[in-house]
Short mmCIF file of C-alpha atoms and ligand atoms in Angstrom, two decimals:
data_model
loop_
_atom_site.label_atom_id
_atom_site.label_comp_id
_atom_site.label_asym_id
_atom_site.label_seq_id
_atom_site.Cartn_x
_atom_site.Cartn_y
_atom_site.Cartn_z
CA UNK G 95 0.00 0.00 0.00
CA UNK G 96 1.50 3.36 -0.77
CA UNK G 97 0.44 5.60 3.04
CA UNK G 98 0.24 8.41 0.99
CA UNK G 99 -3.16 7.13 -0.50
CA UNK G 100 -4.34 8.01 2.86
CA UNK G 101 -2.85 11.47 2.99
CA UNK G 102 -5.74 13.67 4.27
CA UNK G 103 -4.27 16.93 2.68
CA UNK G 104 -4.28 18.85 5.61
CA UNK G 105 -1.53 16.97 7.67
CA UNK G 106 2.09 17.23 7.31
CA UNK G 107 3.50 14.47 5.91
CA UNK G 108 6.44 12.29 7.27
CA UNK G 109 10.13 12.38 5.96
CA UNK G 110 11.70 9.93 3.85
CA UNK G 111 13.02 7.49 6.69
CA UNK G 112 9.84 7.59 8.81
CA UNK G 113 8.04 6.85 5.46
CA UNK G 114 10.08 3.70 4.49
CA UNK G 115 9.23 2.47 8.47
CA UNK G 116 5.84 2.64 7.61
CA UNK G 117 6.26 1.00 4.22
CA UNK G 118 8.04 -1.59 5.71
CA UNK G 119 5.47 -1.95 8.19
CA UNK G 120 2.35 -2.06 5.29
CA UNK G 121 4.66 -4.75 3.65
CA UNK G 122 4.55 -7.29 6.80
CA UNK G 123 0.63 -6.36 7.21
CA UNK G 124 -0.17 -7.52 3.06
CA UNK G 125 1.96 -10.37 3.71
CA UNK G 126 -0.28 -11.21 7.12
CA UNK G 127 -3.48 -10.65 5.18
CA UNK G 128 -2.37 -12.87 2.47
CA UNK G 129 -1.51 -15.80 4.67
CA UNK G 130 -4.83 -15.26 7.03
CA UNK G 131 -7.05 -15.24 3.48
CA UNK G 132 -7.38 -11.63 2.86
CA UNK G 133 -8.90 -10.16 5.81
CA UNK G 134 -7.94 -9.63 9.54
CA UNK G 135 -9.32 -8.38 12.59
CA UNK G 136 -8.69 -4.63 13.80
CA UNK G 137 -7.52 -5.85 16.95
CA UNK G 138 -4.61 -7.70 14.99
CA UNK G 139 -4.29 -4.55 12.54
CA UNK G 140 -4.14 -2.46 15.76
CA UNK G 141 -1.74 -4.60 17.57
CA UNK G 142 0.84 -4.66 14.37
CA UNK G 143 0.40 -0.74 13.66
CA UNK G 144 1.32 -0.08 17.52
CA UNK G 145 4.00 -2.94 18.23
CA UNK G 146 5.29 -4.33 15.64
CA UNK G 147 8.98 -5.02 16.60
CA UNK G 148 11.19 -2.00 15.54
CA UNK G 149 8.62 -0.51 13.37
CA UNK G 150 5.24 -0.29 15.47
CA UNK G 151 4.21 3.31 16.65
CA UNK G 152 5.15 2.08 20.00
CA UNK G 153 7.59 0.44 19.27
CA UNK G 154 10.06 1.87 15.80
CA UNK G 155 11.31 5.76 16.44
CA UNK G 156 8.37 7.96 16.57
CA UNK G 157 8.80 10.80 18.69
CA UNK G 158 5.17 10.62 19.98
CA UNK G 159 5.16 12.46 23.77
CA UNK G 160 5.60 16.33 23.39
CA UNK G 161 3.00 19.68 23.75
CA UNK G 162 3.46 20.89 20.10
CA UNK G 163 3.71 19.13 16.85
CA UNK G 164 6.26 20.86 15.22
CA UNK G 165 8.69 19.28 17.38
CA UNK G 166 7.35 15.59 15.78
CA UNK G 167 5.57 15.08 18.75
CA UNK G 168 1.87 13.46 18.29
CA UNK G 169 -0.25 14.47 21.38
CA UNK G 170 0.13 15.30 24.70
CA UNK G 171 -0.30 13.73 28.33
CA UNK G 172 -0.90 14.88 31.92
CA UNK G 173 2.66 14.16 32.92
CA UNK G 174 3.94 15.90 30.21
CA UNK G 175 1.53 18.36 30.53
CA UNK G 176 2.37 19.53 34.06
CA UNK G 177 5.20 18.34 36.95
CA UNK G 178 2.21 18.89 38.70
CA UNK G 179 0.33 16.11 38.22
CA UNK G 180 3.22 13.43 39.51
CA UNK G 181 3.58 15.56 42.70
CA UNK G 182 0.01 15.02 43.50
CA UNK G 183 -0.50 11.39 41.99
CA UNK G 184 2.57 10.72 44.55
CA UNK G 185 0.51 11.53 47.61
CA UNK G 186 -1.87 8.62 47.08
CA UNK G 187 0.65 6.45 45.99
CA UNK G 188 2.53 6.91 48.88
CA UNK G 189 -0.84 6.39 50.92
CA UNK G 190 -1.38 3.15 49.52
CA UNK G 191 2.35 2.21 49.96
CA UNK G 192 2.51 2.82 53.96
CA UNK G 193 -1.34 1.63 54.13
CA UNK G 194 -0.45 -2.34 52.65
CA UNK G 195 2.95 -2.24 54.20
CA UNK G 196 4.67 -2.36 50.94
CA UNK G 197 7.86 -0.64 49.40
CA UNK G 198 7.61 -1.64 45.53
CA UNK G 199 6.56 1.20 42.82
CA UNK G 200 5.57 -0.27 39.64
CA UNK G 201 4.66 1.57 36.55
CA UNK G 202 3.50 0.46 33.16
CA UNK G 203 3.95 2.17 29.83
CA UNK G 204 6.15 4.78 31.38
CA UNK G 205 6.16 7.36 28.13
CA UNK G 206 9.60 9.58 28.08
CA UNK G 207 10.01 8.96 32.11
CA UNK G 208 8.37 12.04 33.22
CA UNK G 209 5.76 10.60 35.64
CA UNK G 210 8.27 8.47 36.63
CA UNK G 211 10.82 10.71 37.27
CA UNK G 212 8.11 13.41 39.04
CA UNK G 213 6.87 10.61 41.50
CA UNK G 214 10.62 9.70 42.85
CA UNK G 215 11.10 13.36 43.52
CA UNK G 216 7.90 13.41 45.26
CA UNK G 217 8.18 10.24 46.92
CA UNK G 218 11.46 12.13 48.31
CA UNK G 219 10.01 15.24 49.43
CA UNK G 220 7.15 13.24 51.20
CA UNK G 221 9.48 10.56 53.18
CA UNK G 222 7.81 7.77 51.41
CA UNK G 223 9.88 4.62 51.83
CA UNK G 224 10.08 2.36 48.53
CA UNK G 225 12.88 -0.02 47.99
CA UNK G 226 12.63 -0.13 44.11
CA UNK G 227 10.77 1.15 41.11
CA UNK G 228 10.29 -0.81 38.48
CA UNK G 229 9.15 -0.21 34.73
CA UNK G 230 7.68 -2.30 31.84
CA UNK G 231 6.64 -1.73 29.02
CA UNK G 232 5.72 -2.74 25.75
CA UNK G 233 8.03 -0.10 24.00
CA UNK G 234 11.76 -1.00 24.70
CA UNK G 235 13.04 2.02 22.62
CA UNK G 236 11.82 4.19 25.08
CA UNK G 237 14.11 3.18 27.78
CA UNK G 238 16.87 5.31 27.12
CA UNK G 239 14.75 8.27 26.84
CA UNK G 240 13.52 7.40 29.95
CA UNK G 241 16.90 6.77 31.44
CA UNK G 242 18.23 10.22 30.93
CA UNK G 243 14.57 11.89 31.84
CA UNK G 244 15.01 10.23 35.51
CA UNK G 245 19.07 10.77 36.12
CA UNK G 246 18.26 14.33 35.05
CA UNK G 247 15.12 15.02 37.54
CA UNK G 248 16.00 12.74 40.27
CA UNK G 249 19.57 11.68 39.91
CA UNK G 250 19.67 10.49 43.66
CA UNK G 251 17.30 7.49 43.05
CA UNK G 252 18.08 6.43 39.43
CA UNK G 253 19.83 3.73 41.27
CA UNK G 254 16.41 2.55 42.17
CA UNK G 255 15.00 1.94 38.70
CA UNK G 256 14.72 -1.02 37.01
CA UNK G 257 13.07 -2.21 33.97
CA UNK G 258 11.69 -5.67 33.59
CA UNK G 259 11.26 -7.42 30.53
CA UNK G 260 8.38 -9.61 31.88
CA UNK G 261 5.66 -9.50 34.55
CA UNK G 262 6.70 -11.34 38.10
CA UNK G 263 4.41 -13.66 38.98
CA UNK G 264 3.63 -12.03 42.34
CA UNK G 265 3.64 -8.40 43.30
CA UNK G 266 3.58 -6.80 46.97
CA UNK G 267 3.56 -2.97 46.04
CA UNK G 268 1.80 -0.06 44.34
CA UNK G 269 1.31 -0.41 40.21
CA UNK G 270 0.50 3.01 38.40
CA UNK G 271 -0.31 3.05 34.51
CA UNK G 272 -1.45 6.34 33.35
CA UNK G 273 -2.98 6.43 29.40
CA UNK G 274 -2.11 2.77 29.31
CA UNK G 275 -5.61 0.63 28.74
CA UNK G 276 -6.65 3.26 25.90
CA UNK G 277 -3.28 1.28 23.89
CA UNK G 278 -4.45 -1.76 23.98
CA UNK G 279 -6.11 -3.01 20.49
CA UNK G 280 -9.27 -3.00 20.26
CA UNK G 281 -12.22 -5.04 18.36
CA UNK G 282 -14.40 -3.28 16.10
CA UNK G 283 -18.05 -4.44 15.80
CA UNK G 284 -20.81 -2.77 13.46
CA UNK G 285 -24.17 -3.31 13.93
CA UNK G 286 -26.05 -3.60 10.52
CA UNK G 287 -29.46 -4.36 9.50
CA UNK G 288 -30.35 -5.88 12.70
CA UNK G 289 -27.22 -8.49 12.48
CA UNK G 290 -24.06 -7.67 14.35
CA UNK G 291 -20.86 -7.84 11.96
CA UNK G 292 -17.10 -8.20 13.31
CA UNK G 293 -15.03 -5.37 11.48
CA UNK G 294 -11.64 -6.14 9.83
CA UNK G 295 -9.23 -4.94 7.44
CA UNK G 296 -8.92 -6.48 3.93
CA UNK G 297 -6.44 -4.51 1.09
CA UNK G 298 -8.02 -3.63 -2.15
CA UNK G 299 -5.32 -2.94 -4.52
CA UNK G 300 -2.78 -2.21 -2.12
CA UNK G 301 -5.11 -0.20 -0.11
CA UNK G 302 -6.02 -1.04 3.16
CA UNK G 303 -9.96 -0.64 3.66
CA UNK G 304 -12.72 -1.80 6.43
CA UNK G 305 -14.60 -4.92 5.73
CA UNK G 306 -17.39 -6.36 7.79
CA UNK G 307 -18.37 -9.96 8.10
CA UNK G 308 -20.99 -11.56 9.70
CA UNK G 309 -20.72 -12.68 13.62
CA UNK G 310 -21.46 -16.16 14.30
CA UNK G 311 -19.37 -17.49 16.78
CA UNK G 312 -21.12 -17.98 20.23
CA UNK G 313 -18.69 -16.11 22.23
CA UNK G 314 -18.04 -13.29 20.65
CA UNK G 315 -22.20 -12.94 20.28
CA UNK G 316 -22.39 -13.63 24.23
CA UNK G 317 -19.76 -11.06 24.67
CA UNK G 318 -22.38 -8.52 22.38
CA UNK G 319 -24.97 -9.25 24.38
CA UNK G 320 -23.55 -6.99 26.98
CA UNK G 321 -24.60 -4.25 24.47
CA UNK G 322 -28.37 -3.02 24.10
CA UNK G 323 -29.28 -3.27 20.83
CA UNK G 324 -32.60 -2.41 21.51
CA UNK G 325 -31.18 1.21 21.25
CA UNK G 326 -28.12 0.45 18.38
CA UNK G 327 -29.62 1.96 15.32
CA UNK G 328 -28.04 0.32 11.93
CA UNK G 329 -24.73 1.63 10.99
CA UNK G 330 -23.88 1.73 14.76
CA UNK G 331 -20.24 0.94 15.27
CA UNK G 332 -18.15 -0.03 18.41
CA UNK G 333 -15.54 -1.54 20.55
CA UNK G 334 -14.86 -4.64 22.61
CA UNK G 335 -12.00 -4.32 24.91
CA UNK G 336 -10.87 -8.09 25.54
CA UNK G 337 -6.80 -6.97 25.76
CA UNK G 338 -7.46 -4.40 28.34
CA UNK G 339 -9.38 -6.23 30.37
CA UNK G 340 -6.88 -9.77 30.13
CA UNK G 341 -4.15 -7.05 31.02
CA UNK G 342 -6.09 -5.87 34.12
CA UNK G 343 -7.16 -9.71 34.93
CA UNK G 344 -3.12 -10.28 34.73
CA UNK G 345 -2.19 -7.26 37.10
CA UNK G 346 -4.74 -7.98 39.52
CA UNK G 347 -3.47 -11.31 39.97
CA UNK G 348 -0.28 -10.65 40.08
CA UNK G 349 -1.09 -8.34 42.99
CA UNK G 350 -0.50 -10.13 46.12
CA UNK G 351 -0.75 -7.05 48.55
CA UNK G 352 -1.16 -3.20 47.61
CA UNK G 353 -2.41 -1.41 45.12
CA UNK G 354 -3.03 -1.31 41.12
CA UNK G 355 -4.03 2.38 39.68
CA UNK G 356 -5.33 3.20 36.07
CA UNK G 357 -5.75 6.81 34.69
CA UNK G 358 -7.36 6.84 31.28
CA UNK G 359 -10.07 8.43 29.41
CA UNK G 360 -13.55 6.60 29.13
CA UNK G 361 -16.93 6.11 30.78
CA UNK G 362 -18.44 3.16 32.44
CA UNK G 363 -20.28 0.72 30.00
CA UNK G 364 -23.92 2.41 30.03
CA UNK G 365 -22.51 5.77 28.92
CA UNK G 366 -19.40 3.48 26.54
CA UNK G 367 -22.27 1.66 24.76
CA UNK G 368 -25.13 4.65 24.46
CA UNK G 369 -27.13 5.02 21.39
CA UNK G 370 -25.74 8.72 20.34
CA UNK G 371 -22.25 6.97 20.86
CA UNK G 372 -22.72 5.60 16.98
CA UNK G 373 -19.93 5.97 15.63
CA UNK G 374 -17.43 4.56 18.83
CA UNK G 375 -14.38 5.85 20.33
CA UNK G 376 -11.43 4.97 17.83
CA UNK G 377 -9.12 7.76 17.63
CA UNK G 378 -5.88 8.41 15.69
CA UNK G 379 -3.41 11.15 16.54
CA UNK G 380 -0.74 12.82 14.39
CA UNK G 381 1.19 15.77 15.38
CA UNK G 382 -1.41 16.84 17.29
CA UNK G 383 -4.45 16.43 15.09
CA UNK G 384 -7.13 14.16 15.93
CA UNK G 385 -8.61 12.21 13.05
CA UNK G 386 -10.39 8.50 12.90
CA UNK G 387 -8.08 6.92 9.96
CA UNK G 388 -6.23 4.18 11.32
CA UNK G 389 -5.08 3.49 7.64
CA UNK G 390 -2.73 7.01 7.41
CA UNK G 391 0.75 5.85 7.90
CA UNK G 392 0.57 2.75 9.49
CA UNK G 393 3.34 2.90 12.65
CA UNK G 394 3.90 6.20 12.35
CA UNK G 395 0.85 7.29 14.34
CA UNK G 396 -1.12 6.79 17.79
CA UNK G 397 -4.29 4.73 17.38
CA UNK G 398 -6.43 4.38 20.58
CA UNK G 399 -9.80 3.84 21.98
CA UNK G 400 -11.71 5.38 24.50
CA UNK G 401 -11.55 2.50 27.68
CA UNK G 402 -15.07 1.05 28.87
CA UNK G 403 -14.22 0.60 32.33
CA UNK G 404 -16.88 -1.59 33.76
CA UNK G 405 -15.32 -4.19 31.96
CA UNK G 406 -12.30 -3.66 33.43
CA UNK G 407 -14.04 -3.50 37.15
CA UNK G 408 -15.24 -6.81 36.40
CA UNK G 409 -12.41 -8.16 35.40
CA UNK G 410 -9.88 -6.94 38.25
CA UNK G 411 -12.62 -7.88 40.86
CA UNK G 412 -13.13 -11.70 38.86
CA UNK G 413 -9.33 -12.20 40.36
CA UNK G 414 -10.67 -11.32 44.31
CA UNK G 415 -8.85 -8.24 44.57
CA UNK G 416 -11.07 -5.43 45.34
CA UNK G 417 -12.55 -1.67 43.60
CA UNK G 418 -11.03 0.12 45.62
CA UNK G 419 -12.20 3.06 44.09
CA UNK G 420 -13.59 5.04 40.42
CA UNK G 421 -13.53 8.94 39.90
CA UNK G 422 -13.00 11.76 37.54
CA UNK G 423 -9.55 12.71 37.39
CA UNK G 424 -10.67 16.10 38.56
CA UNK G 425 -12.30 14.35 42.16
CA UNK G 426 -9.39 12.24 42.65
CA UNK G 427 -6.06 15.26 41.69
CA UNK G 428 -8.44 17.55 43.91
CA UNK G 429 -9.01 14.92 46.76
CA UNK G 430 -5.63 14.07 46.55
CA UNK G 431 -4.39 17.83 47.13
CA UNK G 432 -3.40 19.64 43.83
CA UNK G 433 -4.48 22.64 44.46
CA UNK G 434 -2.04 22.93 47.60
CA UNK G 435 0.57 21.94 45.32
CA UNK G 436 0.02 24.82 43.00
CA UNK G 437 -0.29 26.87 45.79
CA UNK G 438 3.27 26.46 46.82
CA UNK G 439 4.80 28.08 43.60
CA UNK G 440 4.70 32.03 44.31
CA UNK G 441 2.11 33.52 42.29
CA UNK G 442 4.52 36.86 41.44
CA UNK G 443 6.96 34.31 39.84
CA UNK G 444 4.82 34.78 36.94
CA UNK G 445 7.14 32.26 34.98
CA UNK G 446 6.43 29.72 36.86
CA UNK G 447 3.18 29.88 38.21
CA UNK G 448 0.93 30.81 35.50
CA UNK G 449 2.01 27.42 33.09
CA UNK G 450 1.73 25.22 36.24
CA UNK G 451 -1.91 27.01 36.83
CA UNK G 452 -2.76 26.71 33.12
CA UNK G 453 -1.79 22.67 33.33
CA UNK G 454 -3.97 22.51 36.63
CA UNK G 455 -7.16 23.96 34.68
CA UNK G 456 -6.54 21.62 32.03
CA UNK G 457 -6.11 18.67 34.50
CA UNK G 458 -9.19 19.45 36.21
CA UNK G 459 -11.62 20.88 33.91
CA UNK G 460 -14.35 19.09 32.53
CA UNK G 461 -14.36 20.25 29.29
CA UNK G 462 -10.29 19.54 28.85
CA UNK G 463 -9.36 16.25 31.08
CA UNK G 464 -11.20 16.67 34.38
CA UNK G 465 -14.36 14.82 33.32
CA UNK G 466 -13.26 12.66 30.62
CA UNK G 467 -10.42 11.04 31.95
CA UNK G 468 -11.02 9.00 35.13
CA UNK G 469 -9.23 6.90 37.77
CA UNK G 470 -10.06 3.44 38.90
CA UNK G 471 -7.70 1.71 41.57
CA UNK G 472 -8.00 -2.32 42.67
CA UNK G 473 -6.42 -2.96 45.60
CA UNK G 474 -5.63 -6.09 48.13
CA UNK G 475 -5.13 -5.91 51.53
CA UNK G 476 -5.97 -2.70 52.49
CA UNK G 477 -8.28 -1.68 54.98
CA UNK G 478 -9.79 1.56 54.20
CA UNK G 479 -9.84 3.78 51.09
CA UNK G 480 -7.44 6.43 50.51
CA UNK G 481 -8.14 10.10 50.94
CA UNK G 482 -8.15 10.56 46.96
CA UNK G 483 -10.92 8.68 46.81
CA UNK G 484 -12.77 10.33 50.05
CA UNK G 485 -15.62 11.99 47.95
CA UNK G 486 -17.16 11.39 44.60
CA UNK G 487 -16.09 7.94 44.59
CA UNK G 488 -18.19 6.86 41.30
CA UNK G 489 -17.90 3.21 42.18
CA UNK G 490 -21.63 2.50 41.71
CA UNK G 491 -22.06 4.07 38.11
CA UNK G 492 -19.81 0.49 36.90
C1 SAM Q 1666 -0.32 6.57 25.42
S1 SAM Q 1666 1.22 5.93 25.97
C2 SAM Q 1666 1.27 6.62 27.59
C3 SAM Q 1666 2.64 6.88 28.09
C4 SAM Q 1666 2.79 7.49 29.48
N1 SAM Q 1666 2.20 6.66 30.50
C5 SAM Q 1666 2.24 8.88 29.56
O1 SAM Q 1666 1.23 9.07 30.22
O2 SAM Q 1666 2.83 9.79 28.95
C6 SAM Q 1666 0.87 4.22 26.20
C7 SAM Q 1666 2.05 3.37 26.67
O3 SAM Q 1666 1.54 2.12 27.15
C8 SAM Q 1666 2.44 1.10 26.77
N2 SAM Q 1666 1.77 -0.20 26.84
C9 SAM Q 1666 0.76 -0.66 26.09
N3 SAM Q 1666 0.43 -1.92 26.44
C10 SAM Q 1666 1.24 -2.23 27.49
C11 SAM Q 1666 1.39 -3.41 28.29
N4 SAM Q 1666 0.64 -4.49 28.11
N5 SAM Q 1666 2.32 -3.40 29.26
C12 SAM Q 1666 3.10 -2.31 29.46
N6 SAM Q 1666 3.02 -1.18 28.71
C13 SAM Q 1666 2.09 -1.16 27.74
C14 SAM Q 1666 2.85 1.54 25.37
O4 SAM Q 1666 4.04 0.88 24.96
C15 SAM Q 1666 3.05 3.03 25.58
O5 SAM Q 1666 4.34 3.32 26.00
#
């Protein structure tokens, strides 16, 4: 497939090297089609385009992480976003840390190293006690970048970082994973004429397109099921989440004592699977421009999904370990203090104080990341909640 058939005119296109990546990429994807008869499932599609060894979006040199796109970045996150935000996810952490008895920090998906670097200062500054602090992920060329991000901002406990190639079996500790679940591939489902239809890729003439196909296998109808058709008009399209919530299942198991947290942007499954919500949550992002073509330069941009998170209640709770709680990102960062944090930069140092109170209002408002994004925390062997979760626990909207 030549990308560039999938140019919408108004993004910038790639440079020669990041465009033979993606060639190289579309190559191994025909050659997959071909051998699985000409069409595959978008979770496969999704799961190539993101980590594909060395040329995945995830995985091959895309810049990705950064506030502007003219610096090759693709879209932005809270820790990027504001030093803010790890200084006040630290306070909970830390919580959950002395309240299981536990001194292991484990993040997934760490991004450049910024929230991990901004929770070891913090950590610091609070007294927390944590013997190490460990990172995996599914993208191993973002270690280094991660490397120098932490010796830079906390050069003190670099020493304490580690970065696993696999999941222990058994984890005593606190696990943080912030825009993690909305990576995960995704199924696609349309529901057509009455009849729901799985939705794949297929190439016409070196072109990758949709194609849907009929869905008769019991499970996958069982798993529908969970969705009301009764208000699924035709041409409604969606998304099963069945890597997400095997990822959670995982964690939570893993979890012996402590605490697992997940920020990420979603809703629980009655708002996920809502009528006006016809057209579902896929997402691509390129340099900073949202757009729903998962087909434009294939590893060379973000694809993601909005997380349905009642599904991933149900599966964390399905291994024993308990909700321990479900917010807004706005409840939780303002439960958990982040408005004391900004007040301890001087508002006259202008320089300072007005980004950090530009990156709080974006944290917390609801029509930025307040509302949308939301936290949800399983936990095992602790007592009592945590005081980020104190008010507007949500728990009861799963
Ligand atoms: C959208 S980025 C978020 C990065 C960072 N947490 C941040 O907030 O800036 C998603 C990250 O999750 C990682 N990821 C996806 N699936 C994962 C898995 N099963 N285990 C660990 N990391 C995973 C990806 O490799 C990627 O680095």
């Amino acid at each position: 497939m030549n990308p560039k058939a999938h140019q919408p005119d108004s993004l910038p296109a790639p440079g020669p090297s990041a465009l033979a990546q993606s060639e190289a990429l579309v190559a191994q994807l025909r050659a997959e089609l071909d051998s699985a008869g000409g069409w595959l499932p978008f979770d496969r599609y999704m799961e190539r385009a993101l980590y594909a060894p060395g040329l995945g979006y995830y995985s091959g040199g895309a810049r990705k992480f950064g506030l502007r796109g003219d610096d090759g970045s693709d879209f932005v996150t809270a820790p990027e976003l504001s030093p803010l935000f790890a200084t006040t996810l630290a306070r909970p952490l830390a919580e959950a840390l002395r309240a299981s008895g536990t001194r292991e920090v484990m993040e997934f998906g760490a991004g450049t190293g910024k929230l991990a670097a901004g929770l070891l200062s913090a950590f610091e500054a609070l007294g927390a006690e944590f013997d190490s602090y460990a990172i995996v992920d599914l993208s191993g060329e973002l270690r280094e970048r991660q490397r120098e991000t932490i010796e830079a901002a906390a050069p003190s406990l670099a020493a304490r970082v580690r970065w696993l190639d696999a999941l222990p079996e058994r984890f005593e500790g606190v696990m943080i994973g912030n825009e993690v679940l909305d990576a995960m591939p995704v199924r696609l489902f349309s529901f057509n004429t009455g009849v729901w239809h799985e939705r794949g890729v297929v190439s016409h003439n070196g072109v990758f397109a949709f194609e849907d196909r009929v869905v008769s296998a019991a499970d996958d109808l069982a798993l529908l099921s969970e969705i009301d058709t009764e208000t699924a008009n035709d041409a409604y399209v969606t998304e099963t989440h069945e890597a997400a919530r095997a990822f959670t299942r995982t964690i939570c198991t893993m979890l012996a004592r402590g605490a697992a947290f997940f920020i990420d942007y979603g809703f629980p499954r009655h708002e996920y699977y809502h009528a006006q919500r016809a057209q579902g949550t896929l997402m691509c992002h390129y340099r900073h421009r949202a757009h729903g073509d998962p087909f434009l330069y294939p590893g060379l941009q973000d694809i993601t999904a909005h997380v349905e998170f009642t599904g991933i209640a149900e599966a964390g709770c399905e291994t024993g370990a308990d909700l321990l709680g479900f917010t807004s990102q706005a409840r939780f960062l303002l439960n958990a203090g982040i408005t004391e944090a900004l007040s301890e930069i001087d508002p006259s140092d202008t320089k300072r104080f007005l980004p950090a109170a530009n990156a709080v209002q974006k944290l917390l408002s609801e029509a930025e990341m307040g509302e949308l994004f939301k936290v949800i925390a399983f936990s095992r062997g602790l007592d009592d909640t945590l005081q980020a979760f104190s008010s507007g626990d949500r728990s009861h909207t799963l």
